[in-house]
JSON list of C-alpha atoms in Angstrom, two decimals:
[
{"chain": "A", "resi": 1, "resn": "GLU", "atom": "CA", "xyz": [-68.44, 34.54, -14.61]},
{"chain": "A", "resi": 2, "resn": "VAL", "atom": "CA", "xyz": [-67.21, 37.78, -13.09]},
{"chain": "A", "resi": 3, "resn": "GLN", "atom": "CA", "xyz": [-64.51, 39.26, -15.28]},
{"chain": "A", "resi": 4, "resn": "MET", "atom": "CA", "xyz": [-62.46, 42.45, -15.20]},
{"chain": "A", "resi": 5, "resn": "VAL", "atom": "CA", "xyz": [-59.96, 43.24, -17.94]},
{"chain": "A", "resi": 6, "resn": "GLU", "atom": "CA", "xyz": [-57.57, 46.17, -17.63]},
{"chain": "A", "resi": 7, "resn": "SER", "atom": "CA", "xyz": [-55.96, 47.93, -20.57]},
{"chain": "A", "resi": 8, "resn": "GLY", "atom": "CA", "xyz": [-54.19, 51.17, -21.43]},
{"chain": "A", "resi": 9, "resn": "GLY", "atom": "CA", "xyz": [-50.88, 50.70, -19.68]},
{"chain": "A", "resi": 10, "resn": "GLY", "atom": "CA", "xyz": [-47.56, 51.30, -21.33]},
{"chain": "A", "resi": 11, "resn": "LEU", "atom": "CA", "xyz": [-44.31, 53.22, -21.28]},
{"chain": "A", "resi": 12, "resn": "VAL", "atom": "CA", "xyz": [-44.57, 56.96, -20.67]},
{"chain": "A", "resi": 13, "resn": "GLN", "atom": "CA", "xyz": [-42.08, 59.70, -19.85]},
{"chain": "A", "resi": 14, "resn": "PRO", "atom": "CA", "xyz": [-42.16, 61.54, -16.51]},
{"chain": "A", "resi": 15, "resn": "GLY", "atom": "CA", "xyz": [-44.80, 64.25, -16.63]},
{"chain": "A", "resi": 16, "resn": "GLY", "atom": "CA", "xyz": [-46.83, 62.36, -19.21]},
{"chain": "A", "resi": 17, "resn": "SER", "atom": "CA", "xyz": [-50.35, 60.97, -19.08]},
{"chain": "A", "resi": 18, "resn": "LEU", "atom": "CA", "xyz": [-52.16, 57.68, -19.57]},
{"chain": "A", "resi": 19, "resn": "THR", "atom": "CA", "xyz": [-55.75, 56.54, -19.38]},
{"chain": "A", "resi": 20, "resn": "LEU", "atom": "CA", "xyz": [-56.37, 53.10, -17.93]},
{"chain": "A", "resi": 21, "resn": "SER", "atom": "CA", "xyz": [-59.57, 51.20, -18.62]},
{"chain": "A", "resi": 22, "resn": "CYS", "atom": "CA", "xyz": [-61.24, 48.23, -16.96]},
{"chain": "A", "resi": 23, "resn": "ALA", "atom": "CA", "xyz": [-63.96, 46.36, -18.84]},
{"chain": "A", "resi": 24, "resn": "ALA", "atom": "CA", "xyz": [-66.30, 44.57, -16.44]},
{"chain": "A", "resi": 25, "resn": "SER", "atom": "CA", "xyz": [-68.72, 41.75, -17.13]},
{"chain": "A", "resi": 26, "resn": "GLY", "atom": "CA", "xyz": [-70.59, 38.96, -15.40]},
{"chain": "A", "resi": 27, "resn": "PHE", "atom": "CA", "xyz": [-72.12, 41.01, -12.59]},
{"chain": "A", "resi": 28, "resn": "ALA", "atom": "CA", "xyz": [-74.36, 44.01, -11.92]},
{"chain": "A", "resi": 29, "resn": "PHE", "atom": "CA", "xyz": [-71.60, 46.56, -12.41]},
{"chain": "A", "resi": 30, "resn": "ALA", "atom": "CA", "xyz": [-73.79, 49.55, -11.58]},
{"chain": "A", "resi": 31, "resn": "ASP", "atom": "CA", "xyz": [-74.52, 48.20, -8.08]},
{"chain": "A", "resi": 32, "resn": "TYR", "atom": "CA", "xyz": [-70.92, 47.99, -6.87]},
{"chain": "A", "resi": 33, "resn": "ALA", "atom": "CA", "xyz": [-68.08, 50.24, -5.85]},
{"chain": "A", "resi": 34, "resn": "MET", "atom": "CA", "xyz": [-64.92, 49.77, -7.90]},
{"chain": "A", "resi": 35, "resn": "ASN", "atom": "CA", "xyz": [-61.28, 50.17, -6.91]},
{"chain": "A", "resi": 36, "resn": "TRP", "atom": "CA", "xyz": [-57.92, 50.74, -8.53]},
{"chain": "A", "resi": 37, "resn": "VAL", "atom": "CA", "xyz": [-55.00, 49.11, -6.72]},
{"chain": "A", "resi": 38, "resn": "ARG", "atom": "CA", "xyz": [-51.37, 49.01, -7.84]},
{"chain": "A", "resi": 39, "resn": "GLN", "atom": "CA", "xyz": [-48.50, 46.67, -7.06]},
{"chain": "A", "resi": 40, "resn": "THR", "atom": "CA", "xyz": [-44.74, 47.11, -7.03]},
{"chain": "A", "resi": 41, "resn": "PRO", "atom": "CA", "xyz": [-42.03, 44.72, -5.81]},
{"chain": "A", "resi": 42, "resn": "GLY", "atom": "CA", "xyz": [-40.91, 47.28, -3.23]},
{"chain": "A", "resi": 43, "resn": "ARG", "atom": "CA", "xyz": [-44.21, 48.54, -1.86]},
{"chain": "A", "resi": 44, "resn": "GLY", "atom": "CA", "xyz": [-46.51, 45.60, -2.52]},
{"chain": "A", "resi": 45, "resn": "LEU", "atom": "CA", "xyz": [-50.20, 46.28, -2.97]},
{"chain": "A", "resi": 46, "resn": "GLU", "atom": "CA", "xyz": [-51.18, 49.93, -2.65]},
{"chain": "A", "resi": 47, "resn": "TRP", "atom": "CA", "xyz": [-54.72, 51.25, -2.84]},
{"chain": "A", "resi": 48, "resn": "VAL", "atom": "CA", "xyz": [-55.06, 54.08, -5.36]},
{"chain": "A", "resi": 49, "resn": "SER", "atom": "CA", "xyz": [-58.71, 55.07, -5.67]},
{"chain": "A", "resi": 50, "resn": "THR", "atom": "CA", "xyz": [-62.32, 54.00, -5.13]},
{"chain": "A", "resi": 51, "resn": "ILE", "atom": "CA", "xyz": [-65.48, 55.09, -6.90]},
{"chain": "A", "resi": 52, "resn": "SER", "atom": "CA", "xyz": [-68.91, 54.38, -5.48]},
{"chain": "A", "resi": 53, "resn": "TYR", "atom": "CA", "xyz": [-71.74, 52.89, -7.50]},
{"chain": "A", "resi": 54, "resn": "SER", "atom": "CA", "xyz": [-73.11, 56.42, -7.91]},
{"chain": "A", "resi": 55, "resn": "GLY", "atom": "CA", "xyz": [-69.81, 58.04, -8.90]},
{"chain": "A", "resi": 56, "resn": "GLY", "atom": "CA", "xyz": [-68.41, 59.43, -5.65]},
{"chain": "A", "resi": 57, "resn": "ALA", "atom": "CA", "xyz": [-64.62, 59.20, -5.66]},
{"chain": "A", "resi": 58, "resn": "THR", "atom": "CA", "xyz": [-61.93, 58.84, -3.00]},
{"chain": "A", "resi": 59, "resn": "TYR", "atom": "CA", "xyz": [-58.17, 58.79, -3.47]},
{"chain": "A", "resi": 60, "resn": "ASN", "atom": "CA", "xyz": [-54.97, 57.82, -1.69]},
{"chain": "A", "resi": 61, "resn": "GLU", "atom": "CA", "xyz": [-53.73, 61.38, -1.36]},
{"chain": "A", "resi": 62, "resn": "GLU", "atom": "CA", "xyz": [-50.24, 60.33, -0.25]},
{"chain": "A", "resi": 63, "resn": "SER", "atom": "CA", "xyz": [-49.76, 58.57, -3.59]},
{"chain": "A", "resi": 64, "resn": "VAL", "atom": "CA", "xyz": [-51.95, 60.54, -5.99]},
{"chain": "A", "resi": 65, "resn": "LYS", "atom": "CA", "xyz": [-51.79, 64.15, -4.73]},
{"chain": "A", "resi": 66, "resn": "GLY", "atom": "CA", "xyz": [-54.47, 65.36, -7.13]},
{"chain": "A", "resi": 67, "resn": "ARG", "atom": "CA", "xyz": [-52.89, 63.82, -10.24]},
{"chain": "A", "resi": 68, "resn": "PHE", "atom": "CA", "xyz": [-55.32, 60.95, -10.89]},
{"chain": "A", "resi": 69, "resn": "THR", "atom": "CA", "xyz": [-59.02, 60.90, -11.70]},
{"chain": "A", "resi": 70, "resn": "ILE", "atom": "CA", "xyz": [-61.27, 57.86, -11.37]},
{"chain": "A", "resi": 71, "resn": "SER", "atom": "CA", "xyz": [-64.52, 57.60, -13.34]},
{"chain": "A", "resi": 72, "resn": "ARG", "atom": "CA", "xyz": [-67.03, 55.04, -14.52]},
{"chain": "A", "resi": 73, "resn": "ASP", "atom": "CA", "xyz": [-69.59, 54.53, -17.26]},
{"chain": "A", "resi": 74, "resn": "ASN", "atom": "CA", "xyz": [-72.27, 52.25, -15.88]},
{"chain": "A", "resi": 75, "resn": "ALA", "atom": "CA", "xyz": [-74.04, 51.89, -19.22]},
{"chain": "A", "resi": 76, "resn": "LYS", "atom": "CA", "xyz": [-70.83, 50.58, -20.80]},
{"chain": "A", "resi": 77, "resn": "LYS", "atom": "CA", "xyz": [-69.69, 48.71, -17.66]},
{"chain": "A", "resi": 78, "resn": "MET", "atom": "CA", "xyz": [-66.35, 50.50, -17.85]},
{"chain": "A", "resi": 79, "resn": "LEU", "atom": "CA", "xyz": [-64.04, 51.84, -15.15]},
{"chain": "A", "resi": 80, "resn": "TYR", "atom": "CA", "xyz": [-61.33, 54.38, -15.92]},
{"chain": "A", "resi": 81, "resn": "LEU", "atom": "CA", "xyz": [-58.31, 55.93, -14.26]},
{"chain": "A", "resi": 82, "resn": "GLN", "atom": "CA", "xyz": [-56.80, 59.06, -15.78]},
{"chain": "A", "resi": 83, "resn": "LEU", "atom": "CA", "xyz": [-53.14, 59.37, -14.82]},
{"chain": "A", "resi": 84, "resn": "ASN", "atom": "CA", "xyz": [-51.56, 62.80, -15.18]},
{"chain": "A", "resi": 85, "resn": "SER", "atom": "CA", "xyz": [-48.18, 64.27, -14.25]},
{"chain": "A", "resi": 86, "resn": "LEU", "atom": "CA", "xyz": [-46.76, 60.79, -13.96]},
{"chain": "A", "resi": 87, "resn": "LYS", "atom": "CA", "xyz": [-43.69, 60.15, -11.84]},
{"chain": "A", "resi": 88, "resn": "PRO", "atom": "CA", "xyz": [-41.24, 57.23, -11.89]},
{"chain": "A", "resi": 89, "resn": "GLU", "atom": "CA", "xyz": [-42.67, 56.07, -8.57]},
{"chain": "A", "resi": 90, "resn": "ASP", "atom": "CA", "xyz": [-46.03, 55.55, -10.31]},
{"chain": "A", "resi": 91, "resn": "THR", "atom": "CA", "xyz": [-44.47, 52.60, -12.11]},
{"chain": "A", "resi": 92, "resn": "ALA", "atom": "CA", "xyz": [-46.54, 49.56, -11.13]},
{"chain": "A", "resi": 93, "resn": "VAL", "atom": "CA", "xyz": [-49.03, 46.99, -12.27]},
{"chain": "A", "resi": 94, "resn": "TYR", "atom": "CA", "xyz": [-52.46, 48.57, -11.97]},
{"chain": "A", "resi": 95, "resn": "TYR", "atom": "CA", "xyz": [-55.45, 46.37, -11.11]},
{"chain": "A", "resi": 96, "resn": "CYS", "atom": "CA", "xyz": [-59.16, 47.01, -10.99]},
{"chain": "A", "resi": 97, "resn": "ASN", "atom": "CA", "xyz": [-60.99, 45.29, -8.18]},
{"chain": "A", "resi": 98, "resn": "SER", "atom": "CA", "xyz": [-64.39, 44.94, -6.55]},
{"chain": "A", "resi": 99, "resn": "VAL", "atom": "CA", "xyz": [-65.92, 43.03, -3.66]},
{"chain": "A", "resi": 100, "resn": "ILE", "atom": "CA", "xyz": [-68.96, 41.22, -5.01]},
{"chain": "A", "resi": 101, "resn": "ALA", "atom": "CA", "xyz": [-71.19, 39.20, -2.68]},
{"chain": "A", "resi": 102, "resn": "GLY", "atom": "CA", "xyz": [-68.42, 39.42, -0.08]},
{"chain": "A", "resi": 103, "resn": "TYR", "atom": "CA", "xyz": [-65.71, 38.03, -2.38]},
{"chain": "A", "resi": 104, "resn": "PRO", "atom": "CA", "xyz": [-62.86, 40.11, -3.85]},
{"chain": "A", "resi": 105, "resn": "TYR", "atom": "CA", "xyz": [-62.45, 39.94, -7.62]},
{"chain": "A", "resi": 106, "resn": "TRP", "atom": "CA", "xyz": [-59.40, 41.16, -9.52]},
{"chain": "A", "resi": 107, "resn": "GLY", "atom": "CA", "xyz": [-58.45, 41.82, -13.09]},
{"chain": "A", "resi": 108, "resn": "GLN", "atom": "CA", "xyz": [-55.18, 40.61, -14.58]},
{"chain": "A", "resi": 109, "resn": "GLY", "atom": "CA", "xyz": [-53.52, 44.01, -14.31]},
{"chain": "A", "resi": 110, "resn": "THR", "atom": "CA", "xyz": [-51.90, 46.39, -16.77]},
{"chain": "A", "resi": 111, "resn": "GLN", "atom": "CA", "xyz": [-48.28, 47.56, -16.53]},
{"chain": "A", "resi": 112, "resn": "VAL", "atom": "CA", "xyz": [-47.51, 51.26, -16.28]},
{"chain": "A", "resi": 113, "resn": "THR", "atom": "CA", "xyz": [-43.85, 52.21, -16.63]},
{"chain": "A", "resi": 114, "resn": "VAL", "atom": "CA", "xyz": [-42.77, 55.82, -16.14]},
{"chain": "A", "resi": 115, "resn": "SER", "atom": "CA", "xyz": [-39.23, 56.35, -17.36]},
{"chain": "A", "resi": 116, "resn": "SER", "atom": "CA", "xyz": [-37.21, 58.64, -19.56]}
]
């Protein structure tokens, strides 16, 4: 079945960096756009970034402001999100997501906590 498994979250100080990964399986990864979405109790679900099947990237500039970079490795069926200059407001559960055959699929999420 379709499966997406996030990893790489953790506790980091403000200004620090993390790399999040999403391992995909069970579908033709190279044919689909992939998304990163994050969730907080206060703001709910918030779109972070999208990468096309060919590697073109878009970002939520209000949230990211040039600090994050999305990438993918189609041969490895991996999606990445590089988080730099992290702020406390980046604290959230980060999910990878894709719409496959018209149905949205989600990973289980990975927790990012930015705190001193």
